[in-house]
Each structure stands twice: as structure tokens, then as C-alpha cells.
Coordinates of C-alpha atoms in Angstrom, one line a residue:
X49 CA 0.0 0.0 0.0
X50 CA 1.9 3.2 -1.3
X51 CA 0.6 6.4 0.9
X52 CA 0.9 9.8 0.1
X53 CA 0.9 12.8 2.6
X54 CA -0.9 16.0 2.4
X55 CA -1.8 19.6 3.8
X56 CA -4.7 18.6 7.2
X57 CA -6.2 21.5 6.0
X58 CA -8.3 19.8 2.4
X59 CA -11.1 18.7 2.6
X60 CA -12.7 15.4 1.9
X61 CA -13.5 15.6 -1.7
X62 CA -9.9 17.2 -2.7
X63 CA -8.4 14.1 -0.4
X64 CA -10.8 11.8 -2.9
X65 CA -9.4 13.6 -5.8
X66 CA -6.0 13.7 -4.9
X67 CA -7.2 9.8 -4.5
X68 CA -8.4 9.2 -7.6
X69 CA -5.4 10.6 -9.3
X70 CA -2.7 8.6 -7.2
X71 CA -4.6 5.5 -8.5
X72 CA -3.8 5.6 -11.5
X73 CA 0.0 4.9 -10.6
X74 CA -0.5 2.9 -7.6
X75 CA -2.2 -0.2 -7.5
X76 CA -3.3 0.6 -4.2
X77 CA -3.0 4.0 -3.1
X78 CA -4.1 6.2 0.2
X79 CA -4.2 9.6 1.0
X80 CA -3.2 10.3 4.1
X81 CA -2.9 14.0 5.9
X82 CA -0.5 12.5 9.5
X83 CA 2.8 12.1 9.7
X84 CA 3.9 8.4 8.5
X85 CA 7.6 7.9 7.7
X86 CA 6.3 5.3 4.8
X87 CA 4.6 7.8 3.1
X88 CA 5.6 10.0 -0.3
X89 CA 4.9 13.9 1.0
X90 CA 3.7 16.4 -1.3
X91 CA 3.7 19.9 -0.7
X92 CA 1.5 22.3 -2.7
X93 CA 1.7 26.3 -3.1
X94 CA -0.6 28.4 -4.7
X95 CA 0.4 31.9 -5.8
X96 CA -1.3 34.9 -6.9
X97 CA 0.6 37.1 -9.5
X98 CA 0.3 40.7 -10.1
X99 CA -0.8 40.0 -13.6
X100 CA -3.9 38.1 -12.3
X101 CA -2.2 34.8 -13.3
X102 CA -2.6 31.9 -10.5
X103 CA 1.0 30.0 -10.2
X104 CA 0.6 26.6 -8.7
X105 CA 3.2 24.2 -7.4
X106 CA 3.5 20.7 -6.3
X107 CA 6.9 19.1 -4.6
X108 CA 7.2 15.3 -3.8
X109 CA 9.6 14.2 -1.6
X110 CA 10.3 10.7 -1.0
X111 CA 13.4 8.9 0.2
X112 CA 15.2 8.9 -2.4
X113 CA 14.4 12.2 -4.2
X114 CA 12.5 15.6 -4.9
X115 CA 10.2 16.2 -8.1
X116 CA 8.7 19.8 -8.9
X117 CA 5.7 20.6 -10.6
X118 CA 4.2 24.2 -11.5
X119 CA 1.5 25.5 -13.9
X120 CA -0.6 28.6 -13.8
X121 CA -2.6 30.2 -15.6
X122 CA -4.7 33.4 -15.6
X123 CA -7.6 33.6 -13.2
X124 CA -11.1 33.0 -13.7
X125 CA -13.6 35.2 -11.9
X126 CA -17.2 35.5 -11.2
X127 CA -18.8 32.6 -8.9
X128 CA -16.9 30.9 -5.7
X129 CA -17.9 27.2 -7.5
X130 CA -16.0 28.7 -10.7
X131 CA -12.9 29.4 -8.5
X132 CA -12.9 26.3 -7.1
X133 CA -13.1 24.4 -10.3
X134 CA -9.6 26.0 -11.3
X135 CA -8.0 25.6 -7.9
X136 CA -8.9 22.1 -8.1
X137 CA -7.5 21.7 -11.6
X138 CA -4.5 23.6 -10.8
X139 CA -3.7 21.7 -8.1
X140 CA -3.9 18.4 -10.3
X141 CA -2.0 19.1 -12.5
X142 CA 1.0 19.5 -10.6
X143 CA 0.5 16.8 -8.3
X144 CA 0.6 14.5 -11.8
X145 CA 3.0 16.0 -12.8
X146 CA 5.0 15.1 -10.0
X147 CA 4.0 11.7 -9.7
X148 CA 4.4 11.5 -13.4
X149 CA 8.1 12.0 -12.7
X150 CA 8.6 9.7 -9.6
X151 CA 7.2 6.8 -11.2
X152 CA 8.3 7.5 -14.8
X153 CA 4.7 7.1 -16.3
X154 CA 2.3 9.0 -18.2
X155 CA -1.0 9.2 -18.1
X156 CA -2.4 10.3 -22.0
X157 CA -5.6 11.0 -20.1
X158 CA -3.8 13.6 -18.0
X159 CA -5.9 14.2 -15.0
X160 CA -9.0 13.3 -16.6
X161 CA -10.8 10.6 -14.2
X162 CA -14.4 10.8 -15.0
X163 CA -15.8 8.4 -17.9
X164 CA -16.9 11.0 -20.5
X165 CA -13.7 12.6 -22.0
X166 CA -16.3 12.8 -25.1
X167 CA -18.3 15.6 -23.3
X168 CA -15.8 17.9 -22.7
X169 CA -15.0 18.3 -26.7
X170 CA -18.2 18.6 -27.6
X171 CA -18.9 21.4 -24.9
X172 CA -15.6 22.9 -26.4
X173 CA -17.2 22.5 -30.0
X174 CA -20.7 23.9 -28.9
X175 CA -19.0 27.3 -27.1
X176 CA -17.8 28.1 -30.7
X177 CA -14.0 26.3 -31.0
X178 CA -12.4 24.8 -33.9
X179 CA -11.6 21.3 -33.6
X180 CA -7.9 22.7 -33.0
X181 CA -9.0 24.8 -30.7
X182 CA -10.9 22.6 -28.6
X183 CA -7.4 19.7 -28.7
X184 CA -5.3 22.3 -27.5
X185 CA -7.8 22.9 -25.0
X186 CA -7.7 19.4 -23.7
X187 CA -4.4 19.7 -23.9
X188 CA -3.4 22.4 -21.6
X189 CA -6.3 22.5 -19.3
X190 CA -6.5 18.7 -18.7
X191 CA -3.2 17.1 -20.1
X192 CA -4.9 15.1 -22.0
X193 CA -2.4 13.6 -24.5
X194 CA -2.2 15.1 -28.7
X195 CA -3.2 11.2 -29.7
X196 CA -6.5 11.1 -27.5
X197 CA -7.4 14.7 -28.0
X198 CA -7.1 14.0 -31.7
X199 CA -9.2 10.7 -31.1
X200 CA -11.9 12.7 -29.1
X201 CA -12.0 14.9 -32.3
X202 CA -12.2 12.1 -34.5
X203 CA -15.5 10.4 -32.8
X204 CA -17.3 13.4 -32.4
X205 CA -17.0 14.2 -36.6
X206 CA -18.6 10.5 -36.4
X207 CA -21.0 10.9 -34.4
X208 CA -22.4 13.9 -36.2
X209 CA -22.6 12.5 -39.2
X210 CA -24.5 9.3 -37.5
X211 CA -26.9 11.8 -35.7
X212 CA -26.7 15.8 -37.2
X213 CA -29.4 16.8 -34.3
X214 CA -27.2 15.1 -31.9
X215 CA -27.3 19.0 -30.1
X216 CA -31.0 19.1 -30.6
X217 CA -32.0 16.0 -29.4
X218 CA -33.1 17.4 -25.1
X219 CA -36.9 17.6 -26.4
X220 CA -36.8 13.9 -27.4
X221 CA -36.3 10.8 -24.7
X222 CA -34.9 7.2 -25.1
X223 CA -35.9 4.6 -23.0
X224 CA -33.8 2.0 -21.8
X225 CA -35.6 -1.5 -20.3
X226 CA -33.9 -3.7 -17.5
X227 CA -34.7 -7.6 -17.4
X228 CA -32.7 -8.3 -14.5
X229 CA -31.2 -11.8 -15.2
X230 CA -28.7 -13.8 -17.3
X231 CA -27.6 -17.6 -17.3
X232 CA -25.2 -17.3 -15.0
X233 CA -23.2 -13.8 -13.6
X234 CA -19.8 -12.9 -15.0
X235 CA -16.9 -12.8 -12.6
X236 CA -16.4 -9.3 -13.7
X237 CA -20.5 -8.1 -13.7
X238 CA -21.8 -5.2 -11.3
X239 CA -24.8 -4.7 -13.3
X240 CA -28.3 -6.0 -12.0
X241 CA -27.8 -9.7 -12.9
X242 CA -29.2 -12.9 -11.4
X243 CA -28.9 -16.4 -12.5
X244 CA -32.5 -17.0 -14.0
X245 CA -34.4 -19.8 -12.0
X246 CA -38.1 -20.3 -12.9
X247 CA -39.3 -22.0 -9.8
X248 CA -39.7 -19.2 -7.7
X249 CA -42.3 -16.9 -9.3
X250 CA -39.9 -13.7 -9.7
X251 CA -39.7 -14.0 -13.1
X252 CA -43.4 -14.0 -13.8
X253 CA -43.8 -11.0 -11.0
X254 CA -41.1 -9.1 -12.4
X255 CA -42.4 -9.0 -15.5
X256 CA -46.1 -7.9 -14.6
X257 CA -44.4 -5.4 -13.3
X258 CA -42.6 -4.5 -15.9
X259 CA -45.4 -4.4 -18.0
X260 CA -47.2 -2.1 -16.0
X261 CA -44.0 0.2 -15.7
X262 CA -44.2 0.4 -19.7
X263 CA -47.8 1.2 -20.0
X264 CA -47.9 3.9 -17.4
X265 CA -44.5 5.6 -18.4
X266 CA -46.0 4.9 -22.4
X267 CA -49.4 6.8 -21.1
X268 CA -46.8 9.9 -19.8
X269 CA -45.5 9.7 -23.2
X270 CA -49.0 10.2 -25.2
X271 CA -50.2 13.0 -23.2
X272 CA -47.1 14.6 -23.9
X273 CA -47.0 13.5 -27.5
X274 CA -43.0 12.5 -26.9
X275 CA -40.8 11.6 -29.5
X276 CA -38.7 8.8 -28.4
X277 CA -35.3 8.7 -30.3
X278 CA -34.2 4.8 -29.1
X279 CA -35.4 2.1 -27.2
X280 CA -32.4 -0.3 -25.8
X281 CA -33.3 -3.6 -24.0
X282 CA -30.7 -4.2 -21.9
X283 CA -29.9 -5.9 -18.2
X284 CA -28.7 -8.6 -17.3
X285 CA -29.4 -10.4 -21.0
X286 CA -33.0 -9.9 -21.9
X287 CA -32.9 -12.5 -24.1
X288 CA -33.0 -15.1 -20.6
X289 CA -36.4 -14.9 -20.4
X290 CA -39.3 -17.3 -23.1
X291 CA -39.7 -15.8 -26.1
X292 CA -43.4 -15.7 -25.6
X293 CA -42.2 -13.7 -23.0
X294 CA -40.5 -11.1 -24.9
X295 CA -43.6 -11.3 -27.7
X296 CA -45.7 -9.9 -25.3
X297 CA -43.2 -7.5 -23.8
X298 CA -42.6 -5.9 -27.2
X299 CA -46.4 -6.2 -27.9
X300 CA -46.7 -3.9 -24.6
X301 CA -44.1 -1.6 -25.8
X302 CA -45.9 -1.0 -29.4
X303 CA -49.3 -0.6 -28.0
X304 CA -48.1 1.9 -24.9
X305 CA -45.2 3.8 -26.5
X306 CA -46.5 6.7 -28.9
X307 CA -44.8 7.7 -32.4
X308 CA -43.2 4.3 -32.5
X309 CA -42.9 4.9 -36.6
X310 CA -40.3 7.8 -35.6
X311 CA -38.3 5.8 -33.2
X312 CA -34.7 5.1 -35.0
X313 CA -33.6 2.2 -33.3
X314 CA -34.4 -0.1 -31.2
X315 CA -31.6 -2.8 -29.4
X316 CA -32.4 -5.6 -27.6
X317 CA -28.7 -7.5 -25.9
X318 CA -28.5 -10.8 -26.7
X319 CA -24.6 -10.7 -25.1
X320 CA -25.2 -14.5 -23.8
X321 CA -24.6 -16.4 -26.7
X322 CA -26.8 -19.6 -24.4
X323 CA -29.6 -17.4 -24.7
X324 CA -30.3 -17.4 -28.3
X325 CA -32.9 -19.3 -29.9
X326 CA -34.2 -19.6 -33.8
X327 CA -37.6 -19.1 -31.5
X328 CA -36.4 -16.0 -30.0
X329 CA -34.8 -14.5 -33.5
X330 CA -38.6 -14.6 -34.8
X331 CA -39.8 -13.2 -32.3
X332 CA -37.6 -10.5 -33.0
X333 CA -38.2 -10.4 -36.6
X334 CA -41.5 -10.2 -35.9
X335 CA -41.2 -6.8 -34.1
X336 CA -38.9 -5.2 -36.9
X337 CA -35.6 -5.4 -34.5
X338 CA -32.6 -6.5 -35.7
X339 CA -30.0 -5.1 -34.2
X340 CA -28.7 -7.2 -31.2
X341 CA -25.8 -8.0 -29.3
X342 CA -23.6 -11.5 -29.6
X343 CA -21.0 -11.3 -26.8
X344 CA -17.9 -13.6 -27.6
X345 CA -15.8 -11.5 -24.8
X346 CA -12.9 -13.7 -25.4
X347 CA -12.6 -16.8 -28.4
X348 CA -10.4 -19.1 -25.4
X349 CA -12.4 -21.6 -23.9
X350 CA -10.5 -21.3 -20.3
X351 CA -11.3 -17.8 -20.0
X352 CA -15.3 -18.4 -20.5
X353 CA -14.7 -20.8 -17.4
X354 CA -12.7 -18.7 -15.8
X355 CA -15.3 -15.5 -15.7
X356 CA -18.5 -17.8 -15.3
X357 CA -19.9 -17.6 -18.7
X358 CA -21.0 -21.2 -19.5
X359 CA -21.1 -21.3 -22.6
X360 CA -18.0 -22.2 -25.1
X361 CA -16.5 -20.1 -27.9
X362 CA -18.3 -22.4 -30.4
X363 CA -21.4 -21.8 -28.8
X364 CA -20.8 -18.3 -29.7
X365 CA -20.0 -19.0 -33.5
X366 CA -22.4 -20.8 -33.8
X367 CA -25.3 -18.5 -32.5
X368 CA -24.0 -15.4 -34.6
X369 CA -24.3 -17.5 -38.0
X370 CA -27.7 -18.6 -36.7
X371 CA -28.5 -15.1 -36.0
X372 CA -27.1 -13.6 -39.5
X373 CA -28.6 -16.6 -41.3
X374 CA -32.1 -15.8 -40.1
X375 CA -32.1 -12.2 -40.7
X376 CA -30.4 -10.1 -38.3
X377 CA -28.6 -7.7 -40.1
X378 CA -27.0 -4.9 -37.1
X379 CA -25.3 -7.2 -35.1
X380 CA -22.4 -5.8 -32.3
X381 CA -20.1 -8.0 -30.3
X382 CA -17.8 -7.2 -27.2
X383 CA -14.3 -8.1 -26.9
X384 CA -12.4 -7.6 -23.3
X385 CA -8.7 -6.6 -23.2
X386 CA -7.1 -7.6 -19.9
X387 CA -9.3 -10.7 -18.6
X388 CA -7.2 -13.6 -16.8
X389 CA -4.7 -15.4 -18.1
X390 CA -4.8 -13.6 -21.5
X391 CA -1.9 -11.5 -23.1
X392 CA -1.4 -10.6 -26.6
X393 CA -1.4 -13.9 -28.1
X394 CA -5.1 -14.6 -27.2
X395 CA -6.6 -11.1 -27.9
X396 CA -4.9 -12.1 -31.1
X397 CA -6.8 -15.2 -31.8
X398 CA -10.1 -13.1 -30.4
X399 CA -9.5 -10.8 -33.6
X400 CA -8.9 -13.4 -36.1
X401 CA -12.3 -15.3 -35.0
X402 CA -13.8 -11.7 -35.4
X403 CA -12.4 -11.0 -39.1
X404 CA -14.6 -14.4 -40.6
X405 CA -17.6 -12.7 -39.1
X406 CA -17.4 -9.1 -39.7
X407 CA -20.0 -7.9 -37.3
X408 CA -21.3 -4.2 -38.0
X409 CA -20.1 -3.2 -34.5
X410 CA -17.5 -4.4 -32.1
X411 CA -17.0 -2.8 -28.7
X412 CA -13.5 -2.9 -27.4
X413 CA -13.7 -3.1 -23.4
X414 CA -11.0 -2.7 -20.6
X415 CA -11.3 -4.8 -18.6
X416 CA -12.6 -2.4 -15.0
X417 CA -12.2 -3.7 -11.5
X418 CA -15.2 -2.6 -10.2
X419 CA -15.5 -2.5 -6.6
X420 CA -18.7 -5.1 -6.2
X421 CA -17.9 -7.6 -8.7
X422 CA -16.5 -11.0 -7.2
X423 CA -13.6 -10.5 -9.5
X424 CA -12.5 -7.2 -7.3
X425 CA -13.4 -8.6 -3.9
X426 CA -11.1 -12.1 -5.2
X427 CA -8.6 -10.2 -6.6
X428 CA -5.7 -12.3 -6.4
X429 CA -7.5 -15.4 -7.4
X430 CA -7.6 -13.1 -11.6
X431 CA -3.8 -12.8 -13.0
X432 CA -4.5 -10.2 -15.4
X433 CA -2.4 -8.4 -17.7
X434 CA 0.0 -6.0 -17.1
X435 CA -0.2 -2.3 -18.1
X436 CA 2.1 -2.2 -21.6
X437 CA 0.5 -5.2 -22.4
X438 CA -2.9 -3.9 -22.2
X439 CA -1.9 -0.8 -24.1
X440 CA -0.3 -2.9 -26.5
X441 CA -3.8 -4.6 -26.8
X442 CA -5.8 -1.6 -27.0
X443 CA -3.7 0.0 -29.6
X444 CA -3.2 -3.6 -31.8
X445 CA -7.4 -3.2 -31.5
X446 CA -7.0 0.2 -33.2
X447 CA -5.2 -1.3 -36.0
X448 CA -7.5 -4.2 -36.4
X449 CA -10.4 -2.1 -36.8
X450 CA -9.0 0.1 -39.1
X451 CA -7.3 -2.7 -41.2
X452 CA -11.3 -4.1 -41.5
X453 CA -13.3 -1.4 -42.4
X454 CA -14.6 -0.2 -38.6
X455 CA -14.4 3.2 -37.2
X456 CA -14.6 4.8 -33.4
X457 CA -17.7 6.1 -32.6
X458 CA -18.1 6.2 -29.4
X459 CA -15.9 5.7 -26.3
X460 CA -15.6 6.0 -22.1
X461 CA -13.5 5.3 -19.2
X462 CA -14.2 3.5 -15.9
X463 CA -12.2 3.9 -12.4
X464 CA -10.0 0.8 -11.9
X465 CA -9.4 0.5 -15.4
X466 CA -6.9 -1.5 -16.3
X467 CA -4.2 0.5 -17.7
X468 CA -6.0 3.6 -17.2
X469 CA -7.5 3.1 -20.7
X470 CA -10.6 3.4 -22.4
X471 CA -13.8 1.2 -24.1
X472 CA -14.4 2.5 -27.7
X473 CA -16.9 1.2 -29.6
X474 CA -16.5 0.9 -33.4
X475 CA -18.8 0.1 -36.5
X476 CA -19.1 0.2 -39.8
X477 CA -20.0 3.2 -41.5
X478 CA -23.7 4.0 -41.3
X479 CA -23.9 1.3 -38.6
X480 CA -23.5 3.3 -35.2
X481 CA -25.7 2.8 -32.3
X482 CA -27.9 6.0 -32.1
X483 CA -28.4 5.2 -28.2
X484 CA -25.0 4.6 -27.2
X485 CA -24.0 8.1 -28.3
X486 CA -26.8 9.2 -26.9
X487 CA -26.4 8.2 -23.5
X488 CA -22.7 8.6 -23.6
X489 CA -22.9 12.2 -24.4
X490 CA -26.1 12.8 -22.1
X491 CA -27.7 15.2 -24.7
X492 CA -31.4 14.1 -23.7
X493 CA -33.2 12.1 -20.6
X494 CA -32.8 8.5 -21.0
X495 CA -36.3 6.9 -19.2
X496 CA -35.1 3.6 -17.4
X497 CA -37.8 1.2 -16.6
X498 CA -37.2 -2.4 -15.0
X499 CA -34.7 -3.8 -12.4
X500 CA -32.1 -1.8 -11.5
X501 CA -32.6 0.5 -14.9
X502 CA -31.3 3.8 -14.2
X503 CA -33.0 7.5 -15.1
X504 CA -31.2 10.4 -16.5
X505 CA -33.6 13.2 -16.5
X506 CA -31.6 16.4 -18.3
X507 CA -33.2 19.5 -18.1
X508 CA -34.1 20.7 -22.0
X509 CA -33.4 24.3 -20.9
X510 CA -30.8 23.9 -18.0
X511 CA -29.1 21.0 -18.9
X512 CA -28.9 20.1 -15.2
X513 CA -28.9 16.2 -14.3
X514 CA -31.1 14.5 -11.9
X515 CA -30.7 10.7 -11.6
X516 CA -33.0 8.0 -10.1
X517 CA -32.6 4.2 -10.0
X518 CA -35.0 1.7 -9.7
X519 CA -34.4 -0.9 -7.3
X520 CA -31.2 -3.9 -8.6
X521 CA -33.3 -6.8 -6.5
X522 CA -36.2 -8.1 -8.2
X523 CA -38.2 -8.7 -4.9
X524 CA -37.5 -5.1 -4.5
X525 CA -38.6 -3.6 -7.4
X526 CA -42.0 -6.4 -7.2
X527 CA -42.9 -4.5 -3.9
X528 CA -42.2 -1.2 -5.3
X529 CA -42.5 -0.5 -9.1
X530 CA -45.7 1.2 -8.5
X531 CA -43.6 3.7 -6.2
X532 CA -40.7 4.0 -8.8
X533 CA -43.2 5.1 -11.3
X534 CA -44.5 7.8 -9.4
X535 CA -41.1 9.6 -8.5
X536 CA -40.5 9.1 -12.2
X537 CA -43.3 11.1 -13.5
X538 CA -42.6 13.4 -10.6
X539 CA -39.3 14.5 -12.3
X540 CA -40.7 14.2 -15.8
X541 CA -43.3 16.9 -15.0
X542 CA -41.0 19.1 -13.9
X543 CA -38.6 19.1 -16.9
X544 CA -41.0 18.8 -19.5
X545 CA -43.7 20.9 -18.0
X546 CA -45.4 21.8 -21.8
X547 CA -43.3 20.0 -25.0
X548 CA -42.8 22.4 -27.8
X549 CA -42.5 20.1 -31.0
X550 CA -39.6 20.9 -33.5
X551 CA -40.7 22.9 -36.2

């Protein structure tokens, strides 16, 4: 455990920053503001120049050595949260700085540790800057790395050509639909997942639930005369369930939603290969949606064991030729950089069994440690790659896609990501999701209805972001759908209060 000194006098969410930061050098970092002769000590000084520049300055000291840090720049003004903001960002940037130069690494995200870099050009791009303008931006302010900033600037030219309202889109909602349960849950898995039983009942309740979540929220919807942009079924794999069980879920979603003509996509995750049926691929059909998800994560049979997927790689072959042989023409599959046990070699072999299908989108994850999964709370049980190596992954990724026709269209970071990298998703031309850049660059209020489906109301006027979450357990969200429902329509009201229609 490497510990890091500073100043008594910050408070608790500069010590989390300060946190965050030293964990992307440290496997396992604390912040600590006593005396401890273990610890690395940083200093920090902030000046205030005649010329109204602020100079700020950061000196580590540890056993061995001293490392100085100092940027400045010129002073904002105007509201106390404003001046904050650039203290805070001041003070970053020399404290990487200076662990930059103890620890010889750099981070191409620069001090960057929230998951939507992608937001932060486009705000850039909306306030009037040139694509230049807006990388040397990232640059300087963040220390965000030439090669990213220039990736940044390459998505977001995608992603307006894939949606060219993309700015206009806060009048319109898309509604994302939970089903709770999968096969079996990944090692890696934090979302709302449970291993499908049917003896119980839950599944039946859950889904007259469900049901009655879609019809009132659809209700909300016609009296407002909404336009939804996309619908995304996602979870857990909502393919788990019968597929006279998802008929009569997509029936209830046609006959509540309004304007379902003008909806421009609609995804239902089929990720678990053990899922898919010819039964459940009419069904489908049958509702006009063809663009799903086949999950290979990784083509080596050990590491499906070694996660808790139970299923094998030709299971996965298999079920995406089924699926492309019965009509599904928008297919996406996820690959994982980083999972145990592999290394170049078998990320490798994942790309080759990719290049025979040549699905219209492939995801590239990182693999994340997140902090509920059994994988983070077994840690030392998962050998996982090493940091070059999973940089040499991500960028062979780059090259693969390239090489085959994909570009980047969307991407986002995690905490405990290995590496400190990224996911990016990538697609053939004209193939993007709609609703992953949608919800990726929160640009309208995604409606989440089922288990543990998470609201993003945004303010159409404001922008501001209020968040709610249904309930992960499904005996929890049985007992109070009815409840979740109301507080919904509570915060719908009071950001779409009367819906002026686009000319």
C-alpha cells in the first residue's frame, strides 16, 4: 500500500481527488494527511501574480528524491464554484506532474478521471472552437495527451454525421428496459444480474411489473405526444427470459409507446450467446428489431470458465451465424482486453475469430475492477495483464479495426481500469448505435424502466442532471414498481412541464 501525505487543512473531496489521481500509478493508493515515515509527501503552493495569473506548485519528496511541478494560468472570476473548479484543476496538474516524474509514467488522459472525455470536446465545439482549438484545449487544461485529444476529435465528426441533431436531441427521450437476469453472472459483472431460476415466481412477477411500468410511463409519453429517439433492452441479457415472454413485452411496448414509426432504433442485448434461440430471432423479426448484441468477450475456452460464462466459444460461433442466417442484419459483439490469463497472443486469436464474421459493430472493453464484482473482492485469485500489455492490446485493437473497415464512434473510461485506458466502440459506416451516443454524451433524458434500470432526466433548458434508480433486486422492485413510477413522472413533469415540437 503506497501512501501519500498532504496539507490537514483539504477537505474530503480534494483528499478523494487527490485519491483518484494517485490510483492511477498505484495499484493501491491512500491519501493520508498524519505524519507516517512510509509515506511519499507532497507539498502544494498556490500563488497569486500581479498580472492576475494563479501559479501553482506541487513538490514530492520521497526517500530517495524531490520532483517539482508548477502550472498557472490566468484567473477566472465570477462565482466561488468557478474558483474552485480552477484551484482544483490547478492543483492536479502539478500533483501528476509530479508523480508522473517519480514513477516514470504517463497518463495520455492527464488528469482526466471521469468516464466522459467525449463531453468535454463537444462542450468545447458547442461554445464556438475549432476542432484545434478545442485539442489544444484538452491539452493544456486537462493534459490530456495530442493522440487522444485527436481521437476525441475524430468520434465526435462521427458521431455527427450518425446523428446531425445530436445537439438538438433534449426535447426527445430514449428509453432503456432492465430484465434483470442472465444464465449465470460474470466474474467481472456489477450490473443488475441474477442467474434465472423459474421455480420461484420472480420472473413471472417481475415482468407484470414491468409491463405495468411500460404502459404507465407509455401513457406519460402520449399525453405529452414524446418523441422517443431509441429504445435499448438491456440488463442482465434480456434474451434469458421465453420468447413468448419477450412477444408480449414488445407487444406492450408498441401498443403503450407513442410515435413508434419515428423511433430510430431499437436494441435488444442478446450478449449471452446460451440465450439465443431460432424461437427467440422470430420473435424478434416479428417486431422489426434486428439489431442485437452476440457477446464472444474472449474466443479461449479457459477464460469463459474462468469468468463464469458457460457457454463455449463455439457456442458463440455458432449462435451469430444462426442469427445472420435468419435475418439479423445490425449485429455488435464485445471483446475484453485484460481478462485472466490472457496476453497478446489470445486477444490475437479473439481478432482473427472476429475477421470471418465481420460484425457491423464491435465494442473494445478494458477490462474495469469494479469494486462489487467477485472478481475485485477475489482479486488475487484473476492474474491479469499487465499495463504495456494492455496498451499494446488496445492499440493492436486500433489497427484491427482500421485494417477491416470499422471506425470509433463512441468511447468511455471506468475507475479501476486497467491501464488507465478506455472502451471504444467501433462500426461500420452508417452502422453506429444511435443510443449509445446518446447516453454517452447525455444530450437528452434516458427513461429507465425495469430492475435496476437507471433515469437520466436532463433539463431541456438547463441542462442540469437528476438521476433516479429503480431498485437492482427483483423482490425489491416487485414490492415497489408502482412507487418507482410515481417519482419518475414526478421529475418528468418538472422538466418537460409543456413539450414544444420541432418545427
Amino acid at each position: 500500500m503506497q501512501k501519500i501525505k498532504v496539507d490537514a487543512s483539504f477537505a474530503e473531496d480534494w483528499i478523494r481527488m487527490f485519491a483518484h489521481l494517485a490510483n492511477l500509478f498505484f495499484e493501491q493508493c491512500e491519501i493520508i494527511t498524519k505524519e507516517d515515515s512510509e509515506a511519499m509527501d507532497v507539498h502544494f503552493t498556490i500563488e497569486h501574480q500581479p498580472n492576475g495569473e494563479i501559479v501553482g506548485q506541487a513538490k514530492l519528496i520521497t526517500k530517495e528524491s524531490e520532483f517539482v511541478a508548477t502550472f498557472s494560468e490566468q484567473a477566472v472570476e465570477g462565482e466561488q464554484r468557478l474558483i474552485n473548479r480552477q484551484l482544483k484543476r490547478i492543483h492536479s496538474h502539478v500533483f501528476l506532474e509530479v508523480l508522473e516524474q517519480a514513477t516514470e509514467m504517463t497518463q495520455s488522459w492527464g488528469i482526466l478521471t471521469g468516464i466522459r472525455p467525449m463531453k468535454l470536446y463537444h462542450k468545447y465545439r458547442q461554445e464556438g472552437l475549432s476542432s484545434e482549438q478545442a485539442i489544444e484545449n484538452l491539452m493544456t487544461n486537462y493534459r490530456v495527451s495530442r493522440e487522444k485529444s485527436e481521437l476525441l476529435a475524430h468520434i465526435a465528426s462521427i458521431q455527427k454525421k450518425a446523428v446531425p441533431d445530436l445537439y438538438d436531441l433534449k426535447k426527445e427521450v430514449s428509453i432503456y428496459i432492465g430484465i434483470p437476469f442472465c444464465p449465470t453472472k460474470c466474474a467481472y459483472c456489477t450490473f443488475p444480474a441474477y442467474a434465472i431460476r423459474r421455480t420461484n415466481g420472480r420472473v413471472d412477477s417481475f415482468l407484470d411489473g414491468l409491463h405495468e411500468e411500460i404502459r404507465e410511463m407509455g401513457k406519460w409519453l402520449s399525453e405529452k405526444d414524446m418523441t422517443i429517439t431509441t429504445i435499448y433492452f438491456g440488463g442482465g441479457t434480456p434474451t434469458s427470459i421465453e420468447a413468448e415472454e419477450m412477444d408480449a413485452l414488445y407487444k406492450t411496448m408498441y401498443d403503450s409507446f407513442p410515435n413508434m414509426d419515428k423511433v430510430r432504433e431499437i436494441t435488444v442485448e442478446a450478449g449471452r450467446p446460451d440465450t439465443i434461440t431460432p424461437e427467440k430471432i422470430d420473435v424478434l423479426k416479428k417486431w422489426g428489431i434486428d439489431r442485437i448484441s452476440v457477446n464472444p468477450q474472449s474466443y479461449t475456452d479457459e477464460t469463459l470458465k474462468a469468468i463464469g460464462r458457460h457457454h463455449t466459444v463455439q457456442e458463440t460461433i455458432d449462435k451469430f451465424w444462426l442469427s445472420r442466417n435468419m435475418g439479423m442484419k445490425n449485429i455488435n459483439m464485445d471483446l475484453i482486453i485484460g481478462l485472466p490469463n490472457e496476453g497478446m497472443e489470445e486477444f490475437e486469436h479473439s481478432l482473427q475469430e472476429t475477421a470471418k464474421m465481420q460484425p457491423e459493430s464491435l465494442t473494445i472493453h478494458t477490462l474495469s475492477f469494479k469494486r462489487a464484482s467477485a472478481m475485485s473482492q477475489n482479486r488475487e485469485r484473476y492474474k491479469v495483464a499487465d499495463r504495456k500489455t494492455v496498451e499494446r492490446m488496445m492499440k493492436r485493437g486500433e489497427k484491427w479495426t482500421a485494417e477491416n473497415g470499422y471506425h470509433p464512434y463512441y468511447l468511455y473510461r471506468q475507475k479501476n481500469i486497467l491501464g488507465n485506458l478506455e472502451n471504444v466502440g467501433y462500426s461500420k459506416p452508417g452502422e453506429e448505435s444511435i443510443y449509445n451516443i446518446v447516453i454517452m454524451e447525455e444530450v437528452q433524458t434516458i427513461i429507465g424502466v425495469g430492475c435496476g434500470a437507471s433515469s437520466k432526466f436532463i433539463h431541456p433548458e438547463t441542462g442540469k442532471i437528476t438521476q433516479f434508480y429503480n431498485p437492482k433486486d427483483p423482490a425489491a422492485y416487485i414490492m415497489t414498481y408502482d412507487e418507482s413510477i410515481e417519482k419518475k413522472l414526478a421529475h418528468l413533469d418538472a422538466i418537460f412541464p409543456t413539450v414544444e415540437k420541432p418545427v
